């Protein structure tokens, strides 16, 4: 079964319907790139997958666990997951944002390990070991003791990726991860994502980097005005070169 299955998802803010019946499935171990003009609903869809927004109707299945609202014949009832189930499902999902959201008063290693210690209750030494591994994975082994203000934007975003990876998510979501970076720093973040894709992680990436999407995405989904206009392999969406 797919890592994520989105079934007839609608989302409104007040009277404005922002997602209009999205159907999409994200195969396990694949990279899906979500493209579309600004305001088309990409970020909202990603936030629904990450539990940061609740759908207005429709279901989002995370590895088979249904979140959201079933609609049995016009009714509307929230799927019944226990608080424990919700926590378990949530823990499967990591997210990286456009703004890196690092804690400024903590070092890179501190940022990466904070949740391991305070949320997961891990011993500091064990957390540091994982943190150093993940910093190495994003090419920042030598930056663990640096504060965010001492790092470039590209390095800060790589710390944010290491922080998400440290929690070992099954699915990693990226919301325009390079949009606030200078062009010369974009490449290093795209390279890290490319390497993660090659390891067979399940990635969903909202991006305006069409070249990256075409070469790394196994699936391209194109949103416009809250509807999924296109959904298929890059060769189908962009044409075979
Ligand atoms: P995209 O990521 O494709 O740029 P978004 O999902 O951010 O699009 O936004 C889709 C639409 O939903 C936009 O018109 C935006 O203004 C609106 N929107 C997003 N979040 C909210 C919110 N919290 N309250 C009201 N409107 C919102
Ligand atoms: P609380 O009511 O304290 O926020 P809940 O466990 O009810 O705690 O929900 C936490 C968050 O998880 C909510 O913001 C909600 O959006 C989301 N959530 C809870 N249950 C579901 C569900 N069945 N489908 C989608 N999202 C849910």
PDB file of N, CA and C and ligand atoms in Angstrom, residues 48 51-55 58-60 66-69 77-83 86-87 90, ligand 2:
ATOM      1  N   UNK A  48      -1.726  19.454   5.462  1.00  0.00           N
ATOM      2  CA  UNK A  48      -2.749  18.458   5.825  1.00  0.00           C
ATOM      3  C   UNK A  48      -2.093  17.086   6.034  1.00  0.00           C
ATOM      4  N   UNK A  51      -0.484  16.887   9.396  1.00  0.00           N
ATOM      5  CA  UNK A  51      -1.322  17.129  10.586  1.00  0.00           C
ATOM      6  C   UNK A  51      -1.250  18.557  11.076  1.00  0.00           C
ATOM      7  N   UNK A  52      -0.724  19.450  10.289  1.00  0.00           N
ATOM      8  CA  UNK A  52      -0.665  20.837  10.742  1.00  0.00           C
ATOM      9  C   UNK A  52      -1.967  21.547  10.406  1.00  0.00           C
ATOM     10  N   UNK A  53      -2.736  20.953   9.495  1.00  0.00           N
ATOM     11  CA  UNK A  53      -4.080  21.439   9.192  1.00  0.00           C
ATOM     12  C   UNK A  53      -4.991  20.229   9.156  1.00  0.00           C
ATOM     13  N   UNK A  54      -6.225  20.456   9.523  1.00  0.00           N
ATOM     14  CA  UNK A  54      -7.204  19.403   9.412  1.00  0.00           C
ATOM     15  C   UNK A  54      -7.960  19.580   8.092  1.00  0.00           C
ATOM     16  N   UNK A  55      -8.247  18.480   7.415  1.00  0.00           N
ATOM     17  CA  UNK A  55      -9.013  18.601   6.173  1.00  0.00           C
ATOM     18  C   UNK A  55     -10.453  19.006   6.517  1.00  0.00           C
ATOM     19  N   UNK A  58     -12.772  14.527   3.487  1.00  0.00           N
ATOM     20  CA  UNK A  58     -11.861  13.628   2.797  1.00  0.00           C
ATOM     21  C   UNK A  58     -10.872  13.005   3.752  1.00  0.00           C
ATOM     22  N   UNK A  59     -10.165  12.022   3.259  1.00  0.00           N
ATOM     23  CA  UNK A  59      -9.268  11.244   4.103  1.00  0.00           C
ATOM     24  C   UNK A  59      -7.832  11.324   3.621  1.00  0.00           C
ATOM     25  N   UNK A  60      -6.939  11.264   4.558  1.00  0.00           N
ATOM     26  CA  UNK A  60      -5.529  11.094   4.236  1.00  0.00           C
ATOM     27  C   UNK A  60      -5.063   9.840   4.965  1.00  0.00           C
ATOM     28  N   UNK A  66      -6.225   5.910   8.484  1.00  0.00           N
ATOM     29  CA  UNK A  66      -7.013   7.014   7.939  1.00  0.00           C
ATOM     30  C   UNK A  66      -7.139   8.194   8.899  1.00  0.00           C
ATOM     31  N   UNK A  67      -6.780   9.385   8.400  1.00  0.00           N
ATOM     32  CA  UNK A  67      -6.950  10.619   9.166  1.00  0.00           C
ATOM     33  C   UNK A  67      -7.968  11.464   8.451  1.00  0.00           C
ATOM     34  N   UNK A  68      -8.745  12.179   9.194  1.00  0.00           N
ATOM     35  CA  UNK A  68      -9.669  13.096   8.556  1.00  0.00           C
ATOM     36  C   UNK A  68     -11.098  12.664   8.767  1.00  0.00           C
ATOM     37  N   UNK A  69     -11.905  12.877   7.732  1.00  0.00           N
ATOM     38  CA  UNK A  69     -13.330  12.689   7.898  1.00  0.00           C
ATOM     39  C   UNK A  69     -13.885  11.726   6.877  1.00  0.00           C
ATOM     40  N   UNK A  77     -18.058  12.338   9.754  1.00  0.00           N
ATOM     41  CA  UNK A  77     -17.561  11.994  11.081  1.00  0.00           C
ATOM     42  C   UNK A  77     -16.068  11.758  11.028  1.00  0.00           C
ATOM     43  N   UNK A  78     -15.417  12.219  12.035  1.00  0.00           N
ATOM     44  CA  UNK A  78     -13.969  12.084  12.112  1.00  0.00           C
ATOM     45  C   UNK A  78     -13.628  10.606  12.264  1.00  0.00           C
ATOM     46  N   UNK A  79     -12.599  10.182  11.527  1.00  0.00           N
ATOM     47  CA  UNK A  79     -12.193   8.792  11.689  1.00  0.00           C
ATOM     48  C   UNK A  79     -11.717   8.596  13.119  1.00  0.00           C
ATOM     49  N   UNK A  80     -11.944   7.439  13.624  1.00  0.00           N
ATOM     50  CA  UNK A  80     -11.666   7.219  15.034  1.00  0.00           C
ATOM     51  C   UNK A  80     -10.284   6.611  15.229  1.00  0.00           C
ATOM     52  N   UNK A  81      -9.360   7.464  15.522  1.00  0.00           N
ATOM     53  CA  UNK A  81      -8.040   6.982  15.914  1.00  0.00           C
ATOM     54  C   UNK A  81      -7.850   7.426  17.356  1.00  0.00           C
ATOM     55  N   UNK A  82      -7.247   6.556  18.122  1.00  0.00           N
ATOM     56  CA  UNK A  82      -6.988   6.928  19.513  1.00  0.00           C
ATOM     57  C   UNK A  82      -5.866   7.962  19.562  1.00  0.00           C
ATOM     58  N   UNK A  83      -5.749   8.632  20.688  1.00  0.00           N
ATOM     59  CA  UNK A  83      -4.667   9.618  20.847  1.00  0.00           C
ATOM     60  C   UNK A  83      -3.312   8.941  20.626  1.00  0.00           C
ATOM     61  N   UNK A  86      -2.753   8.483  16.933  1.00  0.00           N
ATOM     62  CA  UNK A  86      -2.433   9.756  16.286  1.00  0.00           C
ATOM     63  C   UNK A  86      -0.973  10.110  16.531  1.00  0.00           C
ATOM     64  N   UNK A  87      -0.516   9.894  17.737  1.00  0.00           N
ATOM     65  CA  UNK A  87       0.889  10.159  18.035  1.00  0.00           C
ATOM     66  C   UNK A  87       1.806   9.259  17.200  1.00  0.00           C
ATOM     67  N   UNK A  90       1.681  10.413  13.548  1.00  0.00           N
ATOM     68  CA  UNK A  90       2.406  11.686  13.427  1.00  0.00           C
ATOM     69  C   UNK A  90       3.906  11.505  13.419  1.00  0.00           C
TER      70      UNK A  90
HETATM   71  P1  LIG B   2      -6.413  18.511  20.359  1.00  0.00           P
HETATM   72  O1  LIG B   2      -7.892  18.445  20.281  1.00  0.00           O
HETATM   73  O2  LIG B   2      -5.854  18.666  21.730  1.00  0.00           O
HETATM   74  O3  LIG B   2      -5.795  19.436  19.360  1.00  0.00           O
HETATM   75  P2  LIG B   2      -6.362  16.022  18.953  1.00  0.00           P
HETATM   76  O4  LIG B   2      -5.623  14.769  19.263  1.00  0.00           O
HETATM   77  O5  LIG B   2      -7.827  15.980  18.820  1.00  0.00           O
HETATM   78  O6  LIG B   2      -5.879  17.056  20.029  1.00  0.00           O
HETATM   79  O7  LIG B   2      -5.795  16.584  17.613  1.00  0.00           O
HETATM   80  C1  LIG B   2      -4.507  17.049  17.495  1.00  0.00           C
HETATM   81  C2  LIG B   2      -4.368  17.494  16.075  1.00  0.00           C
HETATM   82  O8  LIG B   2      -4.415  16.333  15.261  1.00  0.00           O
HETATM   83  C3  LIG B   2      -5.509  18.413  15.685  1.00  0.00           C
HETATM   84  O9  LIG B   2      -4.958  19.657  15.336  1.00  0.00           O
HETATM   85  C4  LIG B   2      -6.127  17.776  14.509  1.00  0.00           C
HETATM   86  O10 LIG B   2      -5.996  18.620  13.392  1.00  0.00           O
HETATM   87  C5  LIG B   2      -5.332  16.522  14.234  1.00  0.00           C
HETATM   88  N1  LIG B   2      -6.231  15.383  14.184  1.00  0.00           N
HETATM   89  C6  LIG B   2      -6.743  14.688  15.220  1.00  0.00           C
HETATM   90  N2  LIG B   2      -7.516  13.686  14.804  1.00  0.00           N
HETATM   91  C7  LIG B   2      -7.501  13.747  13.475  1.00  0.00           C
HETATM   92  C8  LIG B   2      -8.097  12.990  12.458  1.00  0.00           C
HETATM   93  N3  LIG B   2      -8.866  11.936  12.671  1.00  0.00           N
HETATM   94  N4  LIG B   2      -7.863  13.368  11.198  1.00  0.00           N
HETATM   95  C9  LIG B   2      -7.060  14.424  10.944  1.00  0.00           C
HETATM   96  N5  LIG B   2      -6.465  15.159  11.851  1.00  0.00           N
HETATM   97  C10 LIG B   2      -6.685  14.838  13.095  1.00  0.00           C
END
